C-alpha cells in the first residue's frame, strides 16, 4: 500500500483521527489491500477547483482480505477537499460496488467527509444518487457496513442510513442532515455537533447506528469480528464454528433456574440466560444501547450461527414498543436475507400502553415485526420462558404467523393478557356487585390463571414441545438441526408493501 503524505497525515492526526490509509491498514489483513483508481482526478475546474485537483479525488478504493475472506472497501480522505464527494469520487465508489456485487463480497465504507462537494453542484448530488442506487441494489445481496470516523453531513447520511450496520467512533464520528448553524437559524434551537449527531445520540436515541466504539482501533477490530460472523453474500451460508460441539451439546442449562426466578413479579437479566444457553462467548449484540427492552444479536448454537431476538425483562419488563419494533424488524430482515436462522426467547407482557406510543404510531411500527417474521423464510424457532401475552405473543411466537417450532417452559403462561387485567374486564360487574370485591377478584385471578397455562395452548397444537428449563439448550439444538434444510416457496409478486 502507498504511504501517507506527511502533511495530510498531520491534518488528520491533529484532529485526533487516523488517515484514510491507516484505517484501511487496520481493517484488512497485512499486505492484502490492492488500490484501484488512485490516478482518477476531480472532473470539474469551476470555482478554483483546479487548484484543488487531487489524484484519487479524496477517496481510497480497493479490495483486501479480512481474516482471509475478501471484502471491498472505500475510505474517504478528509485531508483532501474535506473528503467531499464529487463526480469522480462517486464513480470510484460505484465501481467498487459493482465489483463487490459481481464477486459477492461484503463492502465496508469509511466516512469522513464534508458531504456533497459544493463546487461541483449537481454532479455531486447525482454522485450520491448513483451510490444510493447501488446500495439499494446491493441490499440483501452483500452485507454493507459503514464506519463513521469523521463528519457525515447532509444527504451523505443516507449512505449509513442505507447500510446494514453502522459503526460510530466516539468524539470524531458525527452524522446530521442539517448542522447546528442551520438549526439555529430555522428553529432557534442551540445544540453542539456532538449533541446533535454524535455517537452516543445515534446509538442510544435515534437508533441510526448499531455499534459505538471508543477508538478507531477498537472500531476496526469490531468490524472484523462482525464480518467473521456473516456470510459473504446471500447465496452463502454463514460460516460454521468447529470444536464446540461435544462438550456443549451435553451441557444442561442447569443455571437457568437460578437466573430466571420462578416468582412472576421478579425480574432478571435475559443476557445471562443467553450466555447460559448458547455457545460460550459467541454472543455479538447489535444495537445494545438502543431500545434496551429487547435484545438482538448473533450467536452460535452448537457451532451454527443464529440470530436471536429476546425480550429483556430487566428493562420496561421487556415490553414491545415503537423503537424495539424497528430494532427487531430490521434485524430479522437482515438475518432472513443472509440465511441466518432465527430464535426468539420470549418473556413478554405485551405492547407498551401509552398516549405517546399510540400517537407515535405503534400500530404501524408494531406491524413491522409481524411482517418481518412472517415474511422470513429461514428456520424460525420460538421459546417462551415465563409468559407471552397479547400481540407480543403473536409477533414473537405464534406458529400461525409462521414459526416452525414453538417451545414453552413448563409453567409458562400464554393469553390475551395477564390474569390481573383480564379479570378486571371480564368479571368487572361480578366484582363490583359482590360484598367482598377484593376477595372475589383474587379468586377470579386464581381461576383465570389456569386457562393461561401453556399446556392449554399445547392441547390446541399451538405449542409443539413443553420442556423443563434445563433441557433448553439440547431442545434448541435438536430443533435447529431439524430445520436446516427448510425450503419455503413464496407467491409470485413484485414485492409486498411492508408497513414503514
Ligand atoms: C467542498 C468542503 C466541503 C464540501 C468541507 N470542505 N466540506 N469543500 N465541499 N461540502 C473543505 C473546506 O472548504 C476546507 O477546505 C476543508 O474541506 C476542511 O474543512 P474545514 O471546514 O476546515 O474542517 P472542519 O473545521 O473540521 O469542519 C468540517 C465540517 C465543515 C463540519 C464538515 O467543513 C462543514 O460544515 N462542511 C460543510 C458540510 C455541509 O454542509 N456539506 C454539504 C451537505 S449537503 P480548505 O481548502 O479550507 O482546507 C449534502 C447534500 C447531499 O451533502 C445530498 C445527497 C442526496
Coordinates of C-alpha atoms and ligand atoms in Angstrom, one line a residue:
X1 CA 0.0 0.0 0.0
X2 CA 1.1 3.6 -0.7
X3 CA 2.4 5.5 2.3
X4 CA 0.6 8.5 3.8
X5 CA 1.6 12.0 2.7
X6 CA 3.1 13.6 5.8
X7 CA 1.2 16.9 5.7
X8 CA -2.1 15.2 5.1
X9 CA -1.4 12.8 7.9
X10 CA -0.7 15.7 10.2
X11 CA -4.1 17.3 9.4
X12 CA -5.9 14.1 10.4
X13 CA -3.7 13.4 13.5
X14 CA -4.2 16.9 14.8
X15 CA -8.0 16.3 14.7
X16 CA -7.5 13.1 16.7
X17 CA -8.2 11.0 13.6
X18 CA -6.3 8.4 11.6
X19 CA -5.7 8.8 7.9
X20 CA -7.8 7.1 5.3
X21 CA -4.9 4.7 4.6
X22 CA -4.2 4.0 8.2
X23 CA -7.8 3.0 8.6
X24 CA -7.7 0.5 5.7
X25 CA -4.5 -0.9 7.2
X26 CA -6.2 -1.5 10.5
X27 CA -9.1 -3.2 8.7
X28 CA -7.6 -5.6 6.2
X29 CA -5.1 -8.5 6.6
X30 CA -1.5 -7.4 6.2
X31 CA -0.3 -6.8 2.6
X32 CA -3.7 -7.8 1.2
X33 CA -5.0 -4.4 0.1
X34 CA -5.0 -3.6 -3.6
X35 CA -5.9 0.0 -4.5
X36 CA -7.7 0.9 -7.7
X37 CA -8.3 4.3 -9.4
X38 CA -5.6 6.1 -7.5
X39 CA -5.0 8.4 -10.5
X40 CA -8.6 9.3 -11.1
X41 CA -8.9 13.1 -10.9
X42 CA -11.6 15.6 -10.0
X43 CA -13.6 16.4 -13.1
X44 CA -14.6 20.0 -12.6
X45 CA -12.5 23.1 -12.8
X46 CA -15.0 25.6 -11.6
X47 CA -14.7 27.8 -8.5
X48 CA -10.9 27.3 -8.1
X49 CA -11.2 23.5 -8.2
X50 CA -8.2 23.4 -10.5
X51 CA -6.0 24.4 -7.6
X52 CA -7.6 21.6 -5.5
X53 CA -7.3 18.8 -8.1
X54 CA -6.1 15.8 -6.3
X55 CA -5.1 12.4 -7.6
X56 CA -7.6 9.9 -6.2
X57 CA -10.2 12.6 -5.6
X58 CA -10.3 12.3 -1.8
X59 CA -11.3 8.6 -1.6
X60 CA -9.2 5.5 -1.5
X61 CA -10.9 2.4 -3.0
X62 CA -9.9 -1.2 -3.5
X63 CA -10.1 -4.7 -2.1
X64 CA -8.4 -6.7 0.5
X65 CA -9.0 -9.6 2.9
X66 CA -10.3 -9.7 6.4
X67 CA -9.4 -13.0 8.2
X68 CA -8.6 -14.4 4.7
X69 CA -12.0 -13.5 3.2
X70 CA -12.3 -10.9 0.5
X71 CA -14.0 -7.6 1.0
X72 CA -14.2 -4.3 -0.9
X73 CA -13.5 -1.1 0.9
X74 CA -13.6 2.7 0.4
X75 CA -12.1 5.2 2.8
X76 CA -12.8 9.0 2.4
X77 CA -9.8 11.2 2.8
X78 CA -10.8 14.3 4.8
X79 CA -7.3 15.8 4.4
X80 CA -8.2 16.5 0.7
X81 CA -11.1 18.9 -0.1
X82 CA -12.6 17.8 3.2
X83 CA -13.3 14.3 1.9
X84 CA -16.1 15.9 0.0
X85 CA -17.9 13.9 -2.7
X86 CA -17.8 15.0 -6.3
X87 CA -18.4 13.2 -9.6
X88 CA -15.2 11.3 -9.9
X89 CA -15.2 10.4 -6.2
X90 CA -18.7 8.9 -6.5
X91 CA -17.8 7.0 -9.7
X92 CA -14.9 5.3 -7.8
X93 CA -17.3 4.2 -5.1
X94 CA -19.9 3.0 -7.6
X95 CA -17.2 1.0 -9.4
X96 CA -16.2 -1.0 -6.3
X97 CA -19.9 -1.6 -5.5
X98 CA -20.2 -3.2 -9.0
X99 CA -17.2 -5.3 -8.3
X100 CA -18.4 -6.3 -4.9
X101 CA -21.7 -7.3 -6.3
X102 CA -20.3 -9.3 -9.2
X103 CA -18.0 -11.2 -6.8
X104 CA -20.3 -11.5 -3.9
X105 CA -18.1 -9.7 -1.3
X106 CA -19.1 -7.5 1.6
X107 CA -18.4 -3.8 1.4
X108 CA -17.1 -1.5 4.1
X109 CA -17.3 2.3 3.6
X110 CA -15.3 4.5 5.9
X111 CA -16.9 8.0 6.0
X112 CA -15.0 11.2 6.9
X113 CA -16.5 13.8 4.7
X114 CA -18.0 17.3 4.4
X115 CA -20.7 15.7 2.1
X116 CA -21.6 16.9 -1.4
X117 CA -18.7 18.9 -2.9
X118 CA -20.2 22.3 -3.1
X119 CA -18.2 23.4 -6.1
X120 CA -19.4 20.5 -8.3
X121 CA -23.1 21.3 -7.7
X122 CA -25.5 18.9 -9.3
X123 CA -22.7 16.5 -10.3
X124 CA -22.0 15.8 -6.7
X125 CA -25.7 15.4 -5.9
X126 CA -26.1 12.9 -8.7
X127 CA -22.9 11.2 -7.5
X128 CA -24.8 10.4 -4.2
X129 CA -27.8 9.4 -6.2
X130 CA -25.7 6.8 -8.1
X131 CA -24.2 5.5 -4.8
X132 CA -27.6 5.2 -3.1
X133 CA -29.0 3.3 -6.1
X134 CA -26.1 0.8 -5.9
X135 CA -26.5 0.4 -2.2
X136 CA -30.2 -0.4 -2.6
X137 CA -29.4 -2.9 -5.4
X138 CA -26.8 -4.5 -3.1
X139 CA -29.2 -4.6 -0.1
X140 CA -29.9 -8.2 0.8
X141 CA -27.2 -9.4 -1.6
X142 CA -23.9 -8.5 0.1
X143 CA -23.5 -7.2 3.7
X144 CA -22.9 -3.4 3.8
X145 CA -21.1 -1.9 6.7
X146 CA -20.4 1.8 7.2
X147 CA -17.9 3.3 9.7
X148 CA -18.4 6.9 10.7
X149 CA -15.0 8.2 11.6
X150 CA -15.5 11.9 10.9
X151 CA -18.3 14.2 9.8
X152 CA -21.1 12.7 7.7
X153 CA -23.1 15.8 6.8
X154 CA -26.3 16.4 4.8
X155 CA -27.6 13.8 2.4
X156 CA -24.3 11.9 2.9
X157 CA -26.0 10.5 5.9
X158 CA -28.0 8.2 3.7
X159 CA -25.1 6.0 3.0
X160 CA -25.0 4.9 6.6
X161 CA -28.8 5.2 6.6
X162 CA -29.0 2.5 3.9
X163 CA -26.3 0.3 5.4
X164 CA -26.9 -2.9 7.3
X165 CA -24.6 -2.0 10.2
X166 CA -23.2 1.4 11.2
X167 CA -20.2 1.8 13.5
X168 CA -19.5 5.2 15.1
X169 CA -16.3 6.3 16.7
X170 CA -16.9 8.4 19.8
X171 CA -15.9 12.1 19.7
X172 CA -14.9 12.1 16.0
X173 CA -17.9 10.5 14.3
X174 CA -20.9 12.7 13.7
X175 CA -24.0 12.4 11.4
X176 CA -26.6 15.1 10.8
X177 CA -28.8 16.1 7.9
X178 CA -28.6 19.9 8.8
X179 CA -25.9 21.2 11.1
X180 CA -26.2 23.3 14.3
X181 CA -26.0 26.7 12.4
X182 CA -28.9 26.0 10.1
X183 CA -30.9 24.6 13.0
X184 CA -30.3 27.8 15.0
X185 CA -31.5 29.9 12.0
X186 CA -34.6 27.8 11.4
X187 CA -35.8 26.7 14.8
X188 CA -33.7 28.9 17.1
X189 CA -32.5 25.8 18.9
X190 CA -28.9 25.6 20.1
X191 CA -27.0 22.4 20.0
X192 CA -23.4 21.2 19.7
X193 CA -22.3 18.8 16.9
X194 CA -21.9 16.0 19.4
X195 CA -25.3 16.7 21.0
X196 CA -26.9 16.7 17.6
X197 CA -25.4 13.7 15.8
X198 CA -22.6 12.2 18.0
X199 CA -22.0 8.5 18.5
X200 CA -24.0 8.5 21.8
X201 CA -27.0 10.1 20.2
X202 CA -27.2 7.8 17.3
X203 CA -26.5 4.6 19.4
X204 CA -28.9 5.4 22.3
X205 CA -31.6 7.7 20.9
X206 CA -32.1 7.8 17.2
X207 CA -31.2 4.1 16.5
X208 CA -29.3 5.2 13.4
X209 CA -26.1 3.4 14.5
X210 CA -25.6 -0.1 15.7
X211 CA -22.2 -0.1 17.4
X212 CA -20.3 2.5 19.3
X213 CA -16.5 2.4 19.8
X214 CA -14.1 4.4 22.0
X215 CA -11.3 4.4 19.4
X216 CA -10.7 3.8 15.8
X217 CA -8.6 0.7 16.6
X218 CA -11.4 -0.8 18.6
X219 CA -13.8 0.1 15.8
X220 CA -11.9 -1.8 13.1
X221 CA -11.4 -4.8 15.4
X222 CA -15.2 -4.9 15.8
X223 CA -15.8 -4.6 12.1
X224 CA -13.5 -7.5 11.5
X225 CA -15.4 -9.5 14.2
X226 CA -18.8 -8.9 12.6
X227 CA -17.5 -9.8 9.2
X228 CA -16.2 -13.1 10.5
X229 CA -19.8 -14.0 11.6
X230 CA -21.5 -13.2 8.3
X231 CA -21.7 -15.0 5.0
X232 CA -20.1 -13.0 2.2
X233 CA -23.3 -12.9 0.2
X234 CA -26.9 -14.1 0.1
X235 CA -26.0 -17.3 -1.8
X236 CA -23.7 -18.5 1.0
X237 CA -24.5 -20.0 4.4
X238 CA -22.9 -18.3 7.4
X239 CA -19.5 -19.8 8.4
X240 CA -19.7 -22.6 11.0
X241 CA -17.5 -22.9 14.0
X242 CA -16.0 -26.3 14.8
X243 CA -14.7 -27.7 18.0
X244 CA -17.5 -26.6 20.3
X245 CA -19.8 -29.5 19.7
X246 CA -19.5 -32.4 22.2
X247 CA -19.0 -30.5 25.4
X248 CA -21.7 -28.0 24.7
X249 CA -24.3 -30.4 23.3
X250 CA -24.2 -32.4 26.5
X251 CA -24.3 -29.4 28.7
X252 CA -27.6 -29.0 30.5
X253 CA -28.8 -25.4 31.1
X254 CA -29.0 -26.0 34.8
X255 CA -28.1 -22.5 35.8
X256 CA -31.2 -21.2 34.1
X257 CA -33.2 -22.0 37.2
X258 CA -31.0 -19.6 39.2
X259 CA -31.0 -16.9 36.5
X260 CA -34.8 -16.9 35.8
X261 CA -36.7 -16.6 39.1
X262 CA -40.0 -18.6 39.4
X263 CA -41.9 -15.7 41.0
X264 CA -43.9 -13.9 38.4
X265 CA -43.1 -10.4 39.7
X266 CA -39.3 -10.9 39.9
X267 CA -37.2 -9.7 37.1
X268 CA -33.9 -10.9 35.6
X269 CA -31.3 -10.3 33.0
X270 CA -32.0 -12.1 29.8
X271 CA -28.4 -11.7 28.7
X272 CA -27.4 -14.1 31.5
X273 CA -29.8 -16.6 30.1
X274 CA -28.4 -16.2 26.6
X275 CA -24.9 -16.8 27.9
X276 CA -26.1 -20.0 29.6
X277 CA -27.9 -21.4 26.6
X278 CA -25.7 -20.7 23.6
X279 CA -22.1 -21.5 22.8
X280 CA -19.8 -19.8 25.2
X281 CA -18.5 -16.3 24.5
X282 CA -20.0 -16.1 21.0
X283 CA -22.8 -13.6 21.5
X284 CA -22.4 -10.5 19.4
X285 CA -25.1 -8.0 20.4
X286 CA -26.4 -5.5 17.9
X287 CA -27.7 -2.1 18.9
X288 CA -27.1 -2.8 22.6
X289 CA -27.7 0.8 23.7
X290 CA -30.9 1.3 21.7
X291 CA -34.4 0.1 22.8
X292 CA -32.9 -1.9 25.6
X293 CA -36.2 -3.6 26.4
X294 CA -35.3 -6.1 23.6
X295 CA -32.1 -7.8 22.7
X296 CA -31.0 -8.7 19.2
X297 CA -27.7 -10.2 18.0
X298 CA -25.8 -13.1 16.5
X299 CA -24.7 -16.1 18.5
X300 CA -23.6 -19.7 17.8
X301 CA -25.6 -22.7 18.8
X302 CA -23.7 -26.0 18.5
X303 CA -21.4 -24.3 16.1
X304 CA -24.1 -22.9 13.9
X305 CA -24.9 -19.2 13.6
X306 CA -28.3 -17.9 14.6
X307 CA -29.9 -14.5 15.0
X308 CA -31.6 -14.1 18.4
X309 CA -34.4 -11.8 19.3
X310 CA -35.1 -11.7 23.0
X311 CA -37.2 -9.8 25.5
X312 CA -35.2 -8.1 28.2
X313 CA -37.4 -8.3 31.4
X314 CA -35.0 -6.1 33.2
X315 CA -35.9 -3.0 31.1
X316 CA -39.6 -1.9 30.9
X317 CA -40.5 -5.5 31.8
X318 CA -39.4 -6.5 28.2
X319 CA -42.5 -4.9 26.5
X320 CA -42.6 -4.2 22.8
X321 CA -42.7 -0.5 21.8
X322 CA -42.0 1.7 18.8
X323 CA -38.3 1.6 19.0
X324 CA -38.0 -2.1 19.8
X325 CA -40.3 -2.9 16.9
X326 CA -37.9 -1.1 14.5
X327 CA -34.9 -2.7 16.0
X328 CA -36.3 -6.2 15.8
X329 CA -37.8 -5.9 12.3
X330 CA -34.6 -4.6 10.7
X331 CA -32.5 -7.3 12.4
X332 CA -35.0 -10.1 11.3
X333 CA -34.9 -8.9 7.7
X334 CA -31.1 -8.9 7.7
X335 CA -31.0 -12.5 9.1
X336 CA -33.6 -13.7 6.6
X337 CA -31.7 -12.1 3.6
X338 CA -28.5 -13.8 4.6
X339 CA -29.7 -17.3 5.6
X340 CA -29.3 -16.9 9.3
X341 CA -31.9 -18.9 11.3
X342 CA -33.9 -17.0 13.9
X343 CA -34.6 -17.9 17.5
X344 CA -36.8 -15.9 19.8
X345 CA -36.5 -16.0 23.6
X346 CA -39.8 -14.6 24.9
X347 CA -40.9 -13.3 28.3
X348 CA -43.2 -10.5 27.3
X349 CA -46.2 -8.8 28.9
X350 CA -47.4 -7.3 25.6
X351 CA -47.1 -4.0 23.7
X352 CA -46.4 -0.8 25.8
X353 CA -49.6 1.1 26.6
X354 CA -49.4 5.0 26.5
X355 CA -50.5 8.1 24.6
X356 CA -47.0 8.6 23.2
X357 CA -46.9 5.1 21.8
X358 CA -50.4 5.3 20.2
X359 CA -49.9 8.7 18.7
X360 CA -46.3 7.9 17.7
X361 CA -47.6 5.1 15.5
X362 CA -47.2 1.9 17.5
X363 CA -49.7 0.3 15.1
X364 CA -47.6 0.7 12.1
X365 CA -44.3 0.1 13.9
X366 CA -45.6 -3.0 15.7
X367 CA -46.9 -4.2 12.4
X368 CA -43.3 -4.3 11.1
X369 CA -42.4 -7.1 13.4
X370 CA -45.4 -9.2 12.2
X371 CA -44.4 -8.5 8.6
X372 CA -40.7 -9.2 9.1
X373 CA -41.1 -12.5 11.0
X374 CA -44.0 -13.7 8.8
X375 CA -42.1 -13.0 5.6
X376 CA -38.8 -14.5 6.8
X377 CA -38.3 -18.0 5.2
X378 CA -35.2 -19.0 7.3
X379 CA -35.8 -21.5 10.2
X380 CA -37.7 -19.8 13.0
X381 CA -37.9 -21.2 16.5
X382 CA -39.6 -19.5 19.4
X383 CA -39.1 -20.3 23.1
X384 CA -41.4 -19.0 25.8
X385 CA -39.8 -18.6 29.2
X386 CA -42.4 -17.4 31.7
X387 CA -45.1 -15.6 29.7
X388 CA -46.2 -14.4 26.3
X389 CA -49.2 -12.2 26.2
X390 CA -51.3 -10.4 23.5
X391 CA -50.0 -9.1 20.3
X392 CA -46.5 -9.7 21.5
X393 CA -47.2 -13.5 21.6
X394 CA -48.4 -13.3 18.0
X395 CA -45.3 -11.3 16.9
X396 CA -42.7 -13.3 18.7
X397 CA -44.0 -16.9 19.0
X398 CA -47.2 -17.7 17.1
X399 CA -47.0 -20.7 14.9
X400 CA -49.8 -19.3 12.8
X401 CA -47.5 -16.3 12.0
X402 CA -45.0 -18.8 10.7
X403 CA -42.8 -20.0 13.5
X404 CA -41.6 -23.5 12.6
X405 CA -41.1 -24.8 16.2
X406 CA -42.8 -23.3 19.3
X407 CA -41.3 -24.4 22.6
X408 CA -42.5 -23.4 26.1
X409 CA -41.1 -23.9 29.5
X410 CA -43.4 -25.8 31.8
X411 CA -45.4 -23.4 33.9
X412 CA -45.3 -20.6 31.4
X413 CA -48.4 -18.6 30.6
X414 CA -49.9 -17.6 27.3
X415 CA -53.0 -15.5 26.8
X416 CA -54.6 -12.4 25.5
X417 CA -53.4 -10.5 28.6
X418 CA -52.3 -11.2 32.2
X419 CA -54.8 -12.5 34.7
X420 CA -55.0 -9.3 36.7
X421 CA -56.0 -7.2 33.7
X422 CA -58.3 -9.9 32.2
X423 CA -60.3 -10.3 35.4
X424 CA -60.9 -6.6 35.7
X425 CA -62.6 -6.7 32.2
X426 CA -64.5 -10.0 32.1
X427 CA -65.6 -10.1 35.7
X428 CA -66.0 -6.4 36.3
X429 CA -69.7 -6.4 37.1
X430 CA -69.4 -9.5 39.2
X431 CA -66.6 -8.0 41.3
X432 CA -68.4 -4.6 41.6
X433 CA -71.6 -6.2 42.7
X434 CA -70.1 -8.6 45.3
X435 CA -70.0 -7.9 49.0
X436 CA -66.2 -8.5 49.2
X437 CA -64.7 -7.3 45.8
X438 CA -61.1 -7.9 46.8
X439 CA -61.7 -11.5 47.8
X440 CA -63.7 -12.2 44.6
X441 CA -61.1 -10.6 42.5
X442 CA -58.4 -12.7 44.0
X443 CA -60.4 -15.9 43.4
X444 CA -61.1 -15.0 39.9
X445 CA -57.5 -14.3 39.2
X446 CA -56.5 -17.7 40.5
X447 CA -59.2 -19.4 38.5
X448 CA -58.3 -17.5 35.3
X449 CA -54.6 -18.2 35.6
X450 CA -55.3 -21.9 35.0
X451 CA -56.6 -21.0 31.5
X452 CA -53.3 -19.3 30.8
X453 CA -51.2 -22.4 31.2
X454 CA -49.0 -23.3 28.3
X455 CA -50.4 -26.8 28.3
X456 CA -53.8 -25.4 27.2
X457 CA -52.0 -24.0 24.1
X458 CA -50.2 -27.3 23.7
X459 CA -53.5 -29.1 23.7
X460 CA -54.6 -26.9 20.7
X461 CA -51.3 -27.8 18.9
X462 CA -50.0 -24.2 19.1
X463 CA -47.1 -25.2 21.4
X464 CA -45.1 -28.1 20.0
X465 CA -43.0 -29.0 23.0
X466 CA -43.1 -28.2 26.7
X467 CA -39.8 -28.6 28.4
X468 CA -38.0 -28.1 31.7
X469 CA -35.6 -25.1 31.7
X470 CA -32.6 -27.3 32.0
X471 CA -33.5 -29.0 28.7
X472 CA -33.4 -25.7 26.8
X473 CA -30.1 -25.9 25.1
X474 CA -30.5 -29.5 23.9
X475 CA -34.0 -28.9 22.7
X476 CA -33.0 -25.8 20.7
X477 CA -30.1 -27.7 19.1
X478 CA -32.4 -30.5 18.0
X479 CA -35.0 -28.1 16.7
X480 CA -32.4 -26.1 14.8
X481 CA -30.9 -29.3 13.3
X482 CA -34.2 -30.5 12.1
X483 CA -34.9 -27.2 10.2
X484 CA -31.6 -26.7 8.5
X485 CA -32.9 -28.0 5.2
X486 CA -36.0 -25.9 5.4
X487 CA -37.3 -24.6 2.0
X488 CA -40.3 -22.3 1.6
X489 CA -41.8 -21.2 -1.7
X490 CA -43.2 -17.7 -2.0
X491 CA -46.1 -16.5 -4.1
X492 CA -45.3 -14.5 -7.3
X493 CA -45.5 -10.8 -6.8
X494 CA -43.3 -7.7 -7.4
X495 CA -42.9 -7.1 -3.7
X496 CA -45.1 -6.8 -0.6
X497 CA -45.9 -3.5 0.9
X498 CA -44.3 -3.7 4.3
X499 CA -45.5 -1.1 6.9
X500 CA -42.8 1.5 7.4
Ligands
LIG1 C1 -16.2 21.3 -0.6 C2 -15.6 21.2 1.5 C3 -16.8 20.7 1.9 C4 -17.8 20.5 0.9 C5 -15.5 20.8 3.7 N1 -14.8 21.3 2.6 N2 -16.8 20.5 3.3 N3 -15.3 21.5 0.3 N4 -17.5 20.8 -0.3 N5 -19.0 20.0 1.2 C6 -13.4 21.7 2.7 C7 -13.3 23.1 3.4 O1 -13.6 24.1 2.5 C8 -11.8 23.0 3.8 O2 -11.0 23.3 2.7 C9 -11.6 21.5 4.1 O3 -12.7 20.8 3.4 C10 -11.7 21.2 5.6 O4 -12.9 21.7 6.1 P1 -13.0 22.6 7.4 O5 -14.3 23.3 7.4 O6 -11.7 23.4 7.6 O7 -12.9 21.4 8.5 P2 -13.7 21.4 9.9 O8 -13.5 22.6 10.7 O9 -13.2 20.1 10.6 O10 -15.2 21.2 9.6 C11 -15.7 20.1 9.0 C12 -17.2 20.3 8.6 C13 -17.3 21.6 7.7 C14 -18.0 20.3 9.8 C15 -17.6 19.0 7.8 O11 -16.3 21.5 6.7 C16 -18.6 21.7 7.1 O12 -19.6 22.1 7.7 N6 -18.7 21.4 5.8 C17 -19.9 21.6 5.0 C18 -20.8 20.5 5.4 C19 -22.0 20.5 4.5 O13 -23.0 21.3 4.8 N7 -22.0 19.7 3.4 C20 -23.0 19.7 2.4 C21 -24.1 19.0 2.9 S1 -25.4 18.9 1.8 P3 -9.7 24.2 2.8 O14 -9.2 24.4 1.4 O15 -10.0 25.4 3.5 O16 -8.8 23.3 3.6 C22 -25.2 17.5 1.1 C23 -26.2 17.2 0.1 C24 -26.1 15.8 -0.4 O17 -24.3 16.7 1.3 C25 -27.4 15.3 -0.9 C26 -27.3 13.8 -1.3 C27 -28.6 13.3 -1.5

